[in-house]
Each structure stands twice: as C-alpha cells, then as structure tokens.
Coordinates of C-alpha atoms in Angstrom, one line a residue:
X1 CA 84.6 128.5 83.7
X2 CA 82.7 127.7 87.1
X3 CA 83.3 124.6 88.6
X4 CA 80.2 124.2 90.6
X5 CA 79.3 120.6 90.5
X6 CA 80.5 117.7 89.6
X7 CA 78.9 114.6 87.6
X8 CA 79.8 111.0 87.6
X9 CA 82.0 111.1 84.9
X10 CA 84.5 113.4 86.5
X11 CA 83.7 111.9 90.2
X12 CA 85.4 108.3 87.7
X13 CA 88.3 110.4 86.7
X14 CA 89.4 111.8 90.2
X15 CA 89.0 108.1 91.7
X16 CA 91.2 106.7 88.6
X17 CA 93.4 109.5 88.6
X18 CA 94.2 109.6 92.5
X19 CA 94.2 106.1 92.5
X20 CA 97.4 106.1 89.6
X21 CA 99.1 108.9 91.4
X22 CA 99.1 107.0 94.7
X23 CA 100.7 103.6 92.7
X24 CA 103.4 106.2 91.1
X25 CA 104.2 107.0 94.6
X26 CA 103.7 104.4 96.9
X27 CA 107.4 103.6 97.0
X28 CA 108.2 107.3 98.4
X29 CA 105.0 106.2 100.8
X30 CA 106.5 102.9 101.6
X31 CA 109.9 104.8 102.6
X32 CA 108.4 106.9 105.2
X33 CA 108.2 103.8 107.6
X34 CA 109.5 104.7 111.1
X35 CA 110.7 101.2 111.7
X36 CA 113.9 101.4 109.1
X37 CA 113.4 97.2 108.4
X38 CA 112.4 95.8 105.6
X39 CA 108.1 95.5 105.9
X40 CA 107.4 99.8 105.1
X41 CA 104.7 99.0 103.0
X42 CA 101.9 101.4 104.2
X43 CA 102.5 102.9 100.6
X44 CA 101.8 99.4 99.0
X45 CA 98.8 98.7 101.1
X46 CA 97.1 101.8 100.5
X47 CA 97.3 101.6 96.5
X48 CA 96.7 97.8 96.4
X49 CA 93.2 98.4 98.3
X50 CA 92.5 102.0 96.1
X51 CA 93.1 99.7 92.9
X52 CA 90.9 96.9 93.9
X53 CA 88.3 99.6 94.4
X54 CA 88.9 101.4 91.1
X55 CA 89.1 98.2 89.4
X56 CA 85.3 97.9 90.8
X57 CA 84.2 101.0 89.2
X58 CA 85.8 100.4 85.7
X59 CA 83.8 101.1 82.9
X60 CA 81.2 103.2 85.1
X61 CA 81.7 106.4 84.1
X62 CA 78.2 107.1 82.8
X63 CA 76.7 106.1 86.1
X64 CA 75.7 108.6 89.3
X65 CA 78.1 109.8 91.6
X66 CA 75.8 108.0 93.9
X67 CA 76.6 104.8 92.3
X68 CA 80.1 104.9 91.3
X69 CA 80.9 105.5 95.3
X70 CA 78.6 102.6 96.5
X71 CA 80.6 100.4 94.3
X72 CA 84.3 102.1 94.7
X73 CA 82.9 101.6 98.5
X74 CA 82.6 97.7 98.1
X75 CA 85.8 97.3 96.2
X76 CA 87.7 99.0 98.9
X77 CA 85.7 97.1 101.4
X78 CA 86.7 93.5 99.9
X79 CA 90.2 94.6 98.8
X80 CA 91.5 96.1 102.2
X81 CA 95.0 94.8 102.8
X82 CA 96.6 96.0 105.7
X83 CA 95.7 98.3 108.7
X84 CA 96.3 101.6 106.7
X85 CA 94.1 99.9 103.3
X86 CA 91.0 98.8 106.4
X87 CA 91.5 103.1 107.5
X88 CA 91.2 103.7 103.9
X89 CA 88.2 101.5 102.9
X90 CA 86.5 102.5 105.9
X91 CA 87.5 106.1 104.8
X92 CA 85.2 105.5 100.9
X93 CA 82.7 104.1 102.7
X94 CA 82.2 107.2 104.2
X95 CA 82.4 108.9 101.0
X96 CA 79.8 107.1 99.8
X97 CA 77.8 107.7 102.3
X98 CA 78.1 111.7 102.4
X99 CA 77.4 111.4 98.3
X100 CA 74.1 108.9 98.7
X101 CA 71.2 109.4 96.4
X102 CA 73.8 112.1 94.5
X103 CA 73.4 112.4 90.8
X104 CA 75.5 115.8 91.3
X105 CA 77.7 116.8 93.7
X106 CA 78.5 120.2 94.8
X107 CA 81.3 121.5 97.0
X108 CA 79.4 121.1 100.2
X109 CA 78.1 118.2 99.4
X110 CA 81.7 116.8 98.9
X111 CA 83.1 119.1 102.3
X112 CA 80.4 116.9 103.6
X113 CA 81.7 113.5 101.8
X114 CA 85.1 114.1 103.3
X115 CA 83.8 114.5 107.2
X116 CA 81.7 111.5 107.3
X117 CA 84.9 109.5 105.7
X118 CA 86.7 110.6 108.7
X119 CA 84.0 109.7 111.0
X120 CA 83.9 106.3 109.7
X121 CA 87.4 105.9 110.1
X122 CA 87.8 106.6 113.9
X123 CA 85.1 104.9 114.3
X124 CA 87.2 101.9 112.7
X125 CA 89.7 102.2 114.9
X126 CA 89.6 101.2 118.8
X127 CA 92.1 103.3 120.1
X128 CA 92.4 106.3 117.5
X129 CA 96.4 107.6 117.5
X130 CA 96.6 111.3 116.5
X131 CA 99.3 112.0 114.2
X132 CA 98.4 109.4 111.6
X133 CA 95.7 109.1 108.8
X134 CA 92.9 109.6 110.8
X135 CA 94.3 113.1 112.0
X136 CA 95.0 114.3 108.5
X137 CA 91.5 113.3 107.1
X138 CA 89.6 114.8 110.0
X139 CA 91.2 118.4 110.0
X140 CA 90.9 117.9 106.6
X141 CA 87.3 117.2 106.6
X142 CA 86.6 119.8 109.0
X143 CA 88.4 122.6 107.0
X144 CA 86.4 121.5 104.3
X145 CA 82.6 122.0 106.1
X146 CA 84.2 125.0 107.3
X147 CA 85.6 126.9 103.8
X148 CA 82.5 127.7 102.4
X149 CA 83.9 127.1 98.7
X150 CA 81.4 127.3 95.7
X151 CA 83.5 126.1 93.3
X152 CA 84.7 122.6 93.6
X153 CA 88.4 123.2 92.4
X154 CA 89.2 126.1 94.8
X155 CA 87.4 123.7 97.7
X156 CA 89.9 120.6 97.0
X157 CA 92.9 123.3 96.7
X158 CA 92.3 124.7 99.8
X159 CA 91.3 121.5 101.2
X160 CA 95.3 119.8 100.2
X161 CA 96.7 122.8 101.2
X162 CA 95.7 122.4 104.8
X163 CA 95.7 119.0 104.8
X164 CA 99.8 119.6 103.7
X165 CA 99.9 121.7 106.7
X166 CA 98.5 118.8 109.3
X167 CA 100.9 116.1 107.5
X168 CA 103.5 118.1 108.8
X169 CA 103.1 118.2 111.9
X170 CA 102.8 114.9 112.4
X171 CA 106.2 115.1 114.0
X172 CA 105.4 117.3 116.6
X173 CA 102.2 114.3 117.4
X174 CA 103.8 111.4 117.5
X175 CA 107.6 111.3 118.8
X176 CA 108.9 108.2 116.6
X177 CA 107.9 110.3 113.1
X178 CA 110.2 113.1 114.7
X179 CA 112.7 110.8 115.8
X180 CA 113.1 109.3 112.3
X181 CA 112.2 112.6 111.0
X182 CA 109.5 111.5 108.6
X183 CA 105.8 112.6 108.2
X184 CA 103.0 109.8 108.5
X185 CA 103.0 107.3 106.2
X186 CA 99.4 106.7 105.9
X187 CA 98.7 110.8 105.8
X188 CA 101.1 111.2 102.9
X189 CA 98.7 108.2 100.8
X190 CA 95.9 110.2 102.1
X191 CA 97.4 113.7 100.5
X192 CA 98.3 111.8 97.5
X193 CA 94.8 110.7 96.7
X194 CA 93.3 114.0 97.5
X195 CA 95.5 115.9 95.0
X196 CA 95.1 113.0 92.1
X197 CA 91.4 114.0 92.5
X198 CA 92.0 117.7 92.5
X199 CA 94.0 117.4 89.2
X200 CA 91.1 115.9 87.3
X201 CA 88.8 118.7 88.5
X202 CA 91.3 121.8 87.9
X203 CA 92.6 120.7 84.9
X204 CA 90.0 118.1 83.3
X205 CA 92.1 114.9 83.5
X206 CA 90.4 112.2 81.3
X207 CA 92.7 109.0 83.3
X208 CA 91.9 105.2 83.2
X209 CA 93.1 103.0 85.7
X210 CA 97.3 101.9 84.5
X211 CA 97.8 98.2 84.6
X212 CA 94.5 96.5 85.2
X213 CA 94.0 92.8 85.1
X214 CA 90.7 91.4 83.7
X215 CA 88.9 90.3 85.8
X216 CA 88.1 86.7 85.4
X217 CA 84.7 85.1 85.6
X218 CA 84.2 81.8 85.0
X219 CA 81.1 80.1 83.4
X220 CA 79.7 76.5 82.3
X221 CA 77.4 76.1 80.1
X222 CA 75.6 73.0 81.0
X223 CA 75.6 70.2 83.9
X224 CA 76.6 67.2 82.3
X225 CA 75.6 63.8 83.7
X226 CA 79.4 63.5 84.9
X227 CA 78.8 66.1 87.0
X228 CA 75.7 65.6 88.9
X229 CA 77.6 64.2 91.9
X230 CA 79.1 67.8 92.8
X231 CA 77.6 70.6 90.5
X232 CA 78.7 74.0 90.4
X233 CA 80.3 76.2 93.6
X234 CA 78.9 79.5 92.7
X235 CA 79.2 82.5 94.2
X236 CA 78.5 86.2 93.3
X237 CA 77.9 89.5 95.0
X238 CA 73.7 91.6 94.5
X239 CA 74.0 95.1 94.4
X240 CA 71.1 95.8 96.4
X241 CA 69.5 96.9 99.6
X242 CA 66.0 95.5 98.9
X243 CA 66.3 91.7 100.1
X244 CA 65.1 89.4 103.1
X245 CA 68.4 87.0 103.9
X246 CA 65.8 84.9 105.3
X247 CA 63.7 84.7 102.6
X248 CA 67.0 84.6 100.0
X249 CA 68.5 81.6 101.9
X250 CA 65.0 80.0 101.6
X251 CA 65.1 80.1 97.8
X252 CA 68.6 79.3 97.3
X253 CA 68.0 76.2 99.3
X254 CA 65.2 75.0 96.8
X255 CA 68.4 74.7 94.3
X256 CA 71.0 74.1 96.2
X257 CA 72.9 73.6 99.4
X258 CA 76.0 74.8 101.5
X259 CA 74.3 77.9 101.0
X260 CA 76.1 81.5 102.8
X261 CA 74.4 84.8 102.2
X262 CA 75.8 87.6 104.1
X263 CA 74.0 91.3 103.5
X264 CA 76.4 94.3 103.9
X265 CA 74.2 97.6 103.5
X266 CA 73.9 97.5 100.2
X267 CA 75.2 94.7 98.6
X268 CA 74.7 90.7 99.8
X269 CA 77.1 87.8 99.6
X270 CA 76.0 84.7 98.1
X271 CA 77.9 81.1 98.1
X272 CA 75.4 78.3 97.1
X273 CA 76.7 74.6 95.7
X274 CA 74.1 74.1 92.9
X275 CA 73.3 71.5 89.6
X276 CA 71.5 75.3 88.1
X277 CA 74.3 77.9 88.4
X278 CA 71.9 79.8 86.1
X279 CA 69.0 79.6 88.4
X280 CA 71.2 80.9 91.5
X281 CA 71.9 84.0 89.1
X282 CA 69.0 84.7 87.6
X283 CA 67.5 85.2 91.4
X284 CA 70.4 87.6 91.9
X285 CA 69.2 89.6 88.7
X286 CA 65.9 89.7 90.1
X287 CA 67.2 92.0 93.5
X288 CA 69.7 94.3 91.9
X289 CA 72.9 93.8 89.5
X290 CA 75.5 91.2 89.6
X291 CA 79.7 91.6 90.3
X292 CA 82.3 89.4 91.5
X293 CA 80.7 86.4 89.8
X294 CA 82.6 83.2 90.4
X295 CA 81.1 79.7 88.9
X296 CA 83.7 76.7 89.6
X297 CA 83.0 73.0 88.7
X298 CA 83.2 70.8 91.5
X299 CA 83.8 67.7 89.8
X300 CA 87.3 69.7 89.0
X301 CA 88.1 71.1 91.8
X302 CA 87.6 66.8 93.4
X303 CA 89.5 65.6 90.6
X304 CA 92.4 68.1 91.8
X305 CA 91.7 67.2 95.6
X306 CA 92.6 63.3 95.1
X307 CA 95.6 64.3 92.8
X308 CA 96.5 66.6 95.7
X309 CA 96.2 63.7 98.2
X310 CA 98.4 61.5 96.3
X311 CA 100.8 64.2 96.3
X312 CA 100.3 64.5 100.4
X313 CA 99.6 67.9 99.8
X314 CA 96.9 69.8 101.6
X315 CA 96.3 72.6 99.7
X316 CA 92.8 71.1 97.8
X317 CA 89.9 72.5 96.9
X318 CA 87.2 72.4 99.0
X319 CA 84.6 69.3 98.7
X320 CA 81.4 70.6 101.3
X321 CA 80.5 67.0 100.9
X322 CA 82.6 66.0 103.8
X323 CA 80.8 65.7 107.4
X324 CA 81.1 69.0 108.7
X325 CA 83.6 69.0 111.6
X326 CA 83.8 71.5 114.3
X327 CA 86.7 73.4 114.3
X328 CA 88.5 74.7 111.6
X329 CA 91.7 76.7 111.4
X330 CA 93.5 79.9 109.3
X331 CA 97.0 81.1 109.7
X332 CA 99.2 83.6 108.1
X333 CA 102.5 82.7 107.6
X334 CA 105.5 83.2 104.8
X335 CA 107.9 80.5 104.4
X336 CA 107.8 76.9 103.5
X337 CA 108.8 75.5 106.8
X338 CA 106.6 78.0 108.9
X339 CA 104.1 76.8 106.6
X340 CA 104.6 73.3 107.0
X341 CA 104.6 74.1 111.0
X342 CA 101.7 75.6 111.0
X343 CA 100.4 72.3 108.9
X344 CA 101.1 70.1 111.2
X345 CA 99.1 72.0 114.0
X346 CA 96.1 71.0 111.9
X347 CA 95.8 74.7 110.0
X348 CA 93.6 74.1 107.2
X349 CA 94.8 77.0 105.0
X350 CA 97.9 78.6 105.6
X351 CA 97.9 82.0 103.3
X352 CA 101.1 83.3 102.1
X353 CA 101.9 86.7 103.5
X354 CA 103.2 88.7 106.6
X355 CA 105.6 91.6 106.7
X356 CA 105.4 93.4 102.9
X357 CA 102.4 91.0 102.3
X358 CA 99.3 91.4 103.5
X359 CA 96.0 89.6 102.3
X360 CA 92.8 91.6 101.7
X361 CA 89.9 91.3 103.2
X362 CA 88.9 88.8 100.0
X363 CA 91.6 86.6 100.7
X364 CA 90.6 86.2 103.9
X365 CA 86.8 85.7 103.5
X366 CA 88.0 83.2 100.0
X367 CA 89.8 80.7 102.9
X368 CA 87.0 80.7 104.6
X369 CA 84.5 79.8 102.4
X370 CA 86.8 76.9 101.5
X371 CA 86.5 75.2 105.2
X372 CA 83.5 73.3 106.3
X373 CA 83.6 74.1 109.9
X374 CA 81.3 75.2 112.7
X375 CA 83.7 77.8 113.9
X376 CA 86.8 78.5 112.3
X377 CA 89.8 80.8 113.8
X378 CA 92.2 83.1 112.1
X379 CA 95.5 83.6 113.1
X380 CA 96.5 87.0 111.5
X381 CA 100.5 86.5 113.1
X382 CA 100.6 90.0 112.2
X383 CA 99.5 93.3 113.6
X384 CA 99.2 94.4 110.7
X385 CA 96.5 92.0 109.5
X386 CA 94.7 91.7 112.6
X387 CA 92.5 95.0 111.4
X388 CA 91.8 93.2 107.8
X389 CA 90.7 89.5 109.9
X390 CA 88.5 91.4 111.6
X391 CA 86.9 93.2 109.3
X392 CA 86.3 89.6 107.4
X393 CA 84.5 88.6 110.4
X394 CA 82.0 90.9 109.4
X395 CA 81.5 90.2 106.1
X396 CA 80.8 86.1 106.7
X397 CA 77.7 84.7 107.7
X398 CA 79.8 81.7 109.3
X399 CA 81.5 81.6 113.0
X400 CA 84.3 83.2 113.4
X401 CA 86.6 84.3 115.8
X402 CA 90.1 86.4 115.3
X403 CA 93.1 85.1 117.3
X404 CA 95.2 88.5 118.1
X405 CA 98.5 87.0 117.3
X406 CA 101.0 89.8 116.2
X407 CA 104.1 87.3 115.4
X408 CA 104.6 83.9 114.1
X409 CA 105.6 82.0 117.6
X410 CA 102.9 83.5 119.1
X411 CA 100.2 81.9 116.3
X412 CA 102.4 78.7 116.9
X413 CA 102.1 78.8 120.8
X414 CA 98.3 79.9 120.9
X415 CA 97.5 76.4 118.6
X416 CA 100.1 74.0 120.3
X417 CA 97.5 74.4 123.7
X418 CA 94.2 73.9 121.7
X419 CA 91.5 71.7 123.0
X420 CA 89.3 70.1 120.5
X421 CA 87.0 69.5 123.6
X422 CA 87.0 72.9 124.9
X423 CA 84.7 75.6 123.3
X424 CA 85.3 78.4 120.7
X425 CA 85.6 80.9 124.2
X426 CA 87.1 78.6 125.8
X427 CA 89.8 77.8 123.8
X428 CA 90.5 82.3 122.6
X429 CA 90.6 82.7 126.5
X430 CA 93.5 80.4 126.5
X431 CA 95.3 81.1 123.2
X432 CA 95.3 84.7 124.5
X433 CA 97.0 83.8 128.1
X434 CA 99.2 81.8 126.1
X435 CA 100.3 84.6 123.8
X436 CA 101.2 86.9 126.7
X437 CA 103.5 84.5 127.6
X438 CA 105.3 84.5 124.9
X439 CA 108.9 87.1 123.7
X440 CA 109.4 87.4 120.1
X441 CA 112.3 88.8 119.0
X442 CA 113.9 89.0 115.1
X443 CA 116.6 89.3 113.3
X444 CA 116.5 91.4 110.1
X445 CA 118.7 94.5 108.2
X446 CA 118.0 97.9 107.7
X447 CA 116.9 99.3 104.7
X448 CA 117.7 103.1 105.7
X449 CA 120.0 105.5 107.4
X450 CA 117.9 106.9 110.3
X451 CA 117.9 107.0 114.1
X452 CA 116.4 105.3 116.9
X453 CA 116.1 105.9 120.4
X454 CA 119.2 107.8 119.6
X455 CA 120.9 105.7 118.2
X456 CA 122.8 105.9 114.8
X457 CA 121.5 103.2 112.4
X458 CA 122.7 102.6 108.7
X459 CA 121.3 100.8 105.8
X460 CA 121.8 97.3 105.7
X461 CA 122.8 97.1 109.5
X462 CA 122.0 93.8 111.3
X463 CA 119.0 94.7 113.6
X464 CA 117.7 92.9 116.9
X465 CA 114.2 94.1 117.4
X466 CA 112.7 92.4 120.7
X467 CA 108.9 92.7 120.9
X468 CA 108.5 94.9 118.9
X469 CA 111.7 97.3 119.5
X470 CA 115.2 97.7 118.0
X471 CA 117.5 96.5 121.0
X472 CA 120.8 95.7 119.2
X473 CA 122.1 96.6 115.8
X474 CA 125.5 95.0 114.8
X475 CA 126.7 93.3 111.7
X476 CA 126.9 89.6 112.0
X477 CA 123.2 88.4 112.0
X478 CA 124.0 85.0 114.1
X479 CA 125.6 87.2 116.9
X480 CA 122.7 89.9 117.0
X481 CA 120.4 86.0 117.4
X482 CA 122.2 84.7 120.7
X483 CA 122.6 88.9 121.9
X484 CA 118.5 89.4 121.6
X485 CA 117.9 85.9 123.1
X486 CA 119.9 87.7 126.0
X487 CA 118.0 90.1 126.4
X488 CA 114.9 87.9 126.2
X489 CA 115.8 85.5 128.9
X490 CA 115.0 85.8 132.2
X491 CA 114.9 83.8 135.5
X492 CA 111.2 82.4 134.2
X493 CA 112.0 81.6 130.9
X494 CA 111.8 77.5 130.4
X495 CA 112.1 77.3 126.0
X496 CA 114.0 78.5 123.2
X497 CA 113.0 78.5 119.6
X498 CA 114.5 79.5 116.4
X499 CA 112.9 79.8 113.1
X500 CA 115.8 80.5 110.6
X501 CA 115.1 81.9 107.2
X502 CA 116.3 81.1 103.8
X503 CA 119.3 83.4 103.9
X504 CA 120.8 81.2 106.7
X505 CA 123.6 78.6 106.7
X506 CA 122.0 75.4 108.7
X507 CA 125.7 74.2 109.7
X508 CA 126.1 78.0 110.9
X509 CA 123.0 77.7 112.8
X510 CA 123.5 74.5 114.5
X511 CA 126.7 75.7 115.8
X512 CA 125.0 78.6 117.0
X513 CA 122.5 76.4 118.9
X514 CA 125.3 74.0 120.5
X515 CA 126.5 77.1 122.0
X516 CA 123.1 78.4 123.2
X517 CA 122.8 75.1 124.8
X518 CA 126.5 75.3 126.5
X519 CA 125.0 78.5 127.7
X520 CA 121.3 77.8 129.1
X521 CA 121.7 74.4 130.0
X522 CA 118.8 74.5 132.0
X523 CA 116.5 75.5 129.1
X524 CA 115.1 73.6 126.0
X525 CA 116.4 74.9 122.5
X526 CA 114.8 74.3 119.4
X527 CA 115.5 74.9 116.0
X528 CA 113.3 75.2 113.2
X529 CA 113.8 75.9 109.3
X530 CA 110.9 78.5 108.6
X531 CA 112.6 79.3 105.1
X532 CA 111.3 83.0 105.8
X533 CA 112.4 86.1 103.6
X534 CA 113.6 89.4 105.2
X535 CA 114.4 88.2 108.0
X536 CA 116.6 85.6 109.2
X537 CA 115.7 85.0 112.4
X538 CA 112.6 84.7 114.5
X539 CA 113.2 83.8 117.9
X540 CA 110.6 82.9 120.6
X541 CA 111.4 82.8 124.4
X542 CA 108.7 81.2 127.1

C-alpha cells in the first residue's frame, strides 16, 4: 500500500512514538558526553522538552497536522530545558511552520518541514558549531528537499539513513567527539526521534505517550467575601493569532490588575489578578482555545506567605500587593548552602538545578511572574541554561535581562558588586567585567573510562577541571582541591573560595584550608558549605 500522505492521526503517532523511543534511550544519549563527569545529560534534556511537547498534543489525534504541530510547537517552546531541548524546540517550531495550514502532508511537504526546522535552529544559535545537532538536521533536511520521494516511508528511510551517515562523522568535525571517540550527543537524540517517527509510518504504530502526568488545572468556583481582599492569580495560554495586546490588556484591566499578556505568533500569554476568574476566561474563549490554565487563590497563597515568614523562610508565594520595587533577582543554584548564599545576596527565587538539572523555559518564566519588579535579572550559573534564560526573555512582557554566568562563583561575584543606584545597563556592564575576573575550577569523579587530551582517564577518578578543562585527575578529592587552586593562582590573584559539597568532611576541609593559608599567606581563603551533589568542590580564584 502507497504511503503518499499523511493525516493527523499518524502525524500524533510519529510525535508519541519518537518521543517514547528517545525516553527509552536517553541514558545511551546521556553517555555520549565528551566531558566523562557526572552532568551528560543532553539525552535527559532532549526527552524532557520532547515530552513536555507531546504531553501538549495529547488527546489530539483527530485534529490537522497543521494543528497538532502549532501545539507540539508551544509545548516544546515552554518545556525547553537545556541548550540541546532550546535546539530542539526551535527545531518543531520549524516543523510547524513547514506544515502550516496542512490538513495532509505529503513527502515534500515534510522534506520541506525538516529544512525550515534546521533553519530555525541555526538561526537559534549565535555561533553555529558543525558537528553537532544542527549539522545532522541540516544535511538531513537538505537530503530530504533533494530525494524526490513520493512515498512518505521510503522518504524518512532514506532520510535516517543519511542522517546515520552525518552522525558519524561527527568525529572527523569536532576533535573532542574523536578524542573521546563518541558521536554527537544531541545528533544521536535527533536520529532517535526521526526513526520513532519512521516506525509509525512503515509499520502503522498506534503509540501513546508512556508515563504521563495529568496535568493539573485548578479551579474555584466562587469569590467568597473572605476573599475579596486578594482574588484569584489566574493565568492561561489563547491559541490564537487574531488579537490586539493592546486592546487585550485594555479589557483585562476592566477586571483586574497586575495584568501580563505576552503574544508569541500564535498563541498569547495571559497573567491577570482578578475577583472574576471566569470573566478573564471567557475573554480567552472568545480569541481562540484555552491550555495551560492555572487559577490560584490568593488569599492561600498569603495565608502560606505569613506562615512562611514565621518560619524565616523566603520561599512564599507571591502577594503583587506589595509596592513594586525596582530590582528583582533569579539564580540557579543546587545545594542548600549555595542556596542560602545566594539568599543572602537578596535573590528572590533561587531554583533548584544546575549540572543534570536544568529548568525549562516554564520554570524560568513561572519565577518570574512571581516577582514584582521593574527589571529583574537571571543568573543561569550555567552554560547550559543560559540558551533556556534567554529564550524566557522572549516569552515575558516584563524587563528582563540575562546575566551570562556559566558557574556558581561567577553568579556569586557578579551580585556581590550590584548597585541598587546604578541602572539595569549599568549594573550587566559590571557584573560582566566582574565575571571575567573570575577562575572557576571543580572537583568531581568520572563516570567513564575515556581519554583526554591524551590522557588515560578511568571511571570514578578524582577530576580537577579548571574553567572549563580537565587539568588534574588523581584519587584523593581534597588533594586534586589545593593542586587545581595551583594551577589557578597567579601573581594577581587576591581571594580564595571554597564551596564544599555534601560528600565532604568539614574537619577534613578545614585542615585543608589551614594549609592553603600556611601556603598563600598573602591571600584571603574562604570556605563555604554549598551542600552541592556531584561535585565536591567548587573553587573560585580572583
């Protein structure tokens, strides 16, 4: 039988089905990391934002191609974690635009599906690195205008075949895959996903999404004279690309207040504080359909934020009733004590993650709804969140601007020089000079045999990595501390600081610092307890 065209149905089943294959996998993903520590988690990444994407689409398999990739689209869009899941969602949203206004697809109409999602991509990315994700969806994309397949099956066959071929070369593009003699990372996720979707088309997979949480919306039923003072924080997402912002903002404000609507192409953002939740959505309904619907009583949420203040706790809900101030402040961090640290510099939300955790895109933009401030800075503290910060600076109405720290001491150093007084450019322009000052190193183990630099490196070996570089590997991890803090010190350096994690021994590192001391007693040495995982140290040198 002819496989000439697809409908939505099947389009549903090769997005379902590629996304299961790619969570099956994304440990043999995650393993292809060049860097042999423990943060490979390109794999994890990719099929966390791919399942926040299908778990938009579920139920929608009656709908149009057209309408199934808008949505798939968005879901990718909001759940991006990571740079390879911001490559990926930027990826789909090409998709969806090469299948616009598509009831049916044919095999040039996905060919063509395929090359705009690799021009989106680059387009993504400021400095494009051949050799990675965007190399294997490109030649991939342009085998496909090129192949001239009428049937849809032998188009995607051909299409993983050569896109196969690319992945492998990889090696012979970028010097550290051949080195640690893997293929991309991000290119094998990419292969994955094309081949789930090929199964469903050559041999009529009927797949649901495995393992999906319900999503969870949350509805009142009626303002009660108790809770007149706060109302209801409502917020939910129009599926449209008919609306005026202007004119939306206008009638949102006739019910409500602390009012955001952000339009996206086809789909607008709304957060309004209202008495009428049902007024708020019924003017949703009237544009285009409703997702993502969130209705939270605010009488609650202040009950929680005096408990929380008793408790000297500053993770509360949000009351917008509070003067608006003028700066406002988001860092990244895992660990209690880097988390109280960064607390103490006046971060208003500190959200768990780093190295093998990465917030979306929506955890991002949910932290910053939840500060009532004129401009409010993110501190990703890791490069591989700075692509997912910035996309959630396009996705909020409000002023943001993205700090690019890549490491923990470098968030902590850019907000230790921050001038209330100073401007928003003001203050980036300084945070960056600061940041350029500053040497991280770490101390974590290996969680593979492989090579670098030619050297011979063995699972669970101590590893020193200085700025971003394996510089000593060893086997006592308070040894490999004071060795990379040689290697970081120079004639210029003035301060030390150590943030140990929760596998160390604080008597162990104490000693350790009385020695550093004997040894630099010209310099200041601080120690801090960050309680981080994976790694046991984090060192700083300016």
């Amino acid at each position: 039988m002819q496989k000439i065209s697809i409908d939505g149905a099947k389009f549903y089943y090769m997005l379902m089905n590629a996304s299961n294959k790619l969570e099956q996998e994304k440990e043999y993903v995650n393993s292809l990391n060049v860097f042999p520590v423990p943060d490979g988690d390109t794999g994890t990444n990719m099929s966390l934002t791919f399942k926040a994407a299908a778990q938009e689409i579920s139920g929608m398999r009656n709908e149009s191609i057209s309408e199934i990739a808008k949505k798939f689209s968005r879901g990718a869009l909001m759940g991006a974690r990571g740079n390879s899941g911001v490559i990926l969602s930027q990826i789909f949203r090409g998709f969806s635009k090469g299948l616009e206004n598509l009831h049916y697809a044919s095999s040039g109409d996905i060919a063509n599906a395929i090359m705009e999602g690799a021009n989106y991509a680059y387009k993504a990315v400021m400095r494009p690195t051949e050799g990675t994700i965007l190399t294997v969806i490109r030649e991939a994309g342009e085998f496909a205008i090129k192949c001239e397949e009428e049937e849809i099956d032998t188009l995607l066959e051909k299409v993983c075949n050569y896109a196969e071929e690319i992945l492998n070369k990889t090696p012979d593009m970028l010097p550290a895959l051949k080195e640690a003699k893997v293929v991309d990372a991000g290119g094998m996720g990419m292969l994955i996903l094309l081949k789930g979707m090929l199964d469903v088309v050559k041999y009529d997979i009927v797949d649901e999404l495995k393992d999906v949480v319900a999503r969870e919306h949350k509805f009142e039923a009626q303002v009660t004279e108790g809770e007149q003072q706060f109302g209801y924080c409502t917020e939910f997402i129009i599926l449209t690309d008919n609306y005026d912002l202007d004119t939306l903002k206008t009638q949102l404000s006739e019910i409500g207040d602390s009012i955001v609507a952000v339009g996206m192409d086809d789909f607008v953002k709304i957060h309004v504080h209202t008495l009428e939740p049902g007024k708020a959505l019924n003017l949703g309904t009237s544009l285009g359909q409703l997702t993502k619907i969130k209705i939270e009583n605010m009488s609650e949420q202040h009950k929680h934020t005096l408990d929380m203040e008793e408790n000297k706790s500053s993770d509360v809900a949000l009351d917008e009733n509070i003067e608006t101030k003028k700066y406002g402040f988001i860092a990244v961090a895992r660990g209690e004590g880097l988390t109280n640290i960064f607390k103490d510099l006046n971060v208003d939300r500190v959200i768990e993650g780093g190295q093998t955790m990465n917030p979306s895109t929506q955890d991002l933009i949910d932290r910053i709804d939840e500060i009532n401030a004129e401009t409010i800075f993110i501190l990703p503290n890791n490069k591989n969140i700075m692509m997912a910060a910035e996309q959630a600076v396009h996705l909020s109405e409000k002023n943001i601007i993205v700090v690019p720290s890549k490491t923990i001491p470098e968030g902590i150093a850019a907000l230790s020089i921050f001038d209330e007084n100073g401007s928003g450019e003001e203050n980036l322009e300084s945070m960056i000079e600061t940041i350029e000052n500053v040497s991280t190193g770490s101390v974590t183990y290996a969680v593979k045999d492989t090579e670098s630099d030619g050297r011979e490196i063995k699972a669970d070996d101590i590893l020193g990595i200085v700025n971003g570089k394996i510089e000593i590997i060893g086997n006592d991890n308070l040894k490999v501390c004071c060795d990379i803090i040689d290697e970081m010190v120079d004639d210029f350096s003035e301060l030390i600081t150590i943030y140990y994690g929760e596998d160390c021994n604080k008597e162990d590192v104490d000693k350790m610092v009385e020695e550093l001391e004997d040894k630099y007693p010209d310099m200041d040495i601080e120690s801090y307890e960050g309680k981080q995982p994976l790694y046991y140290f984090i060192v700083s040198v300016e």
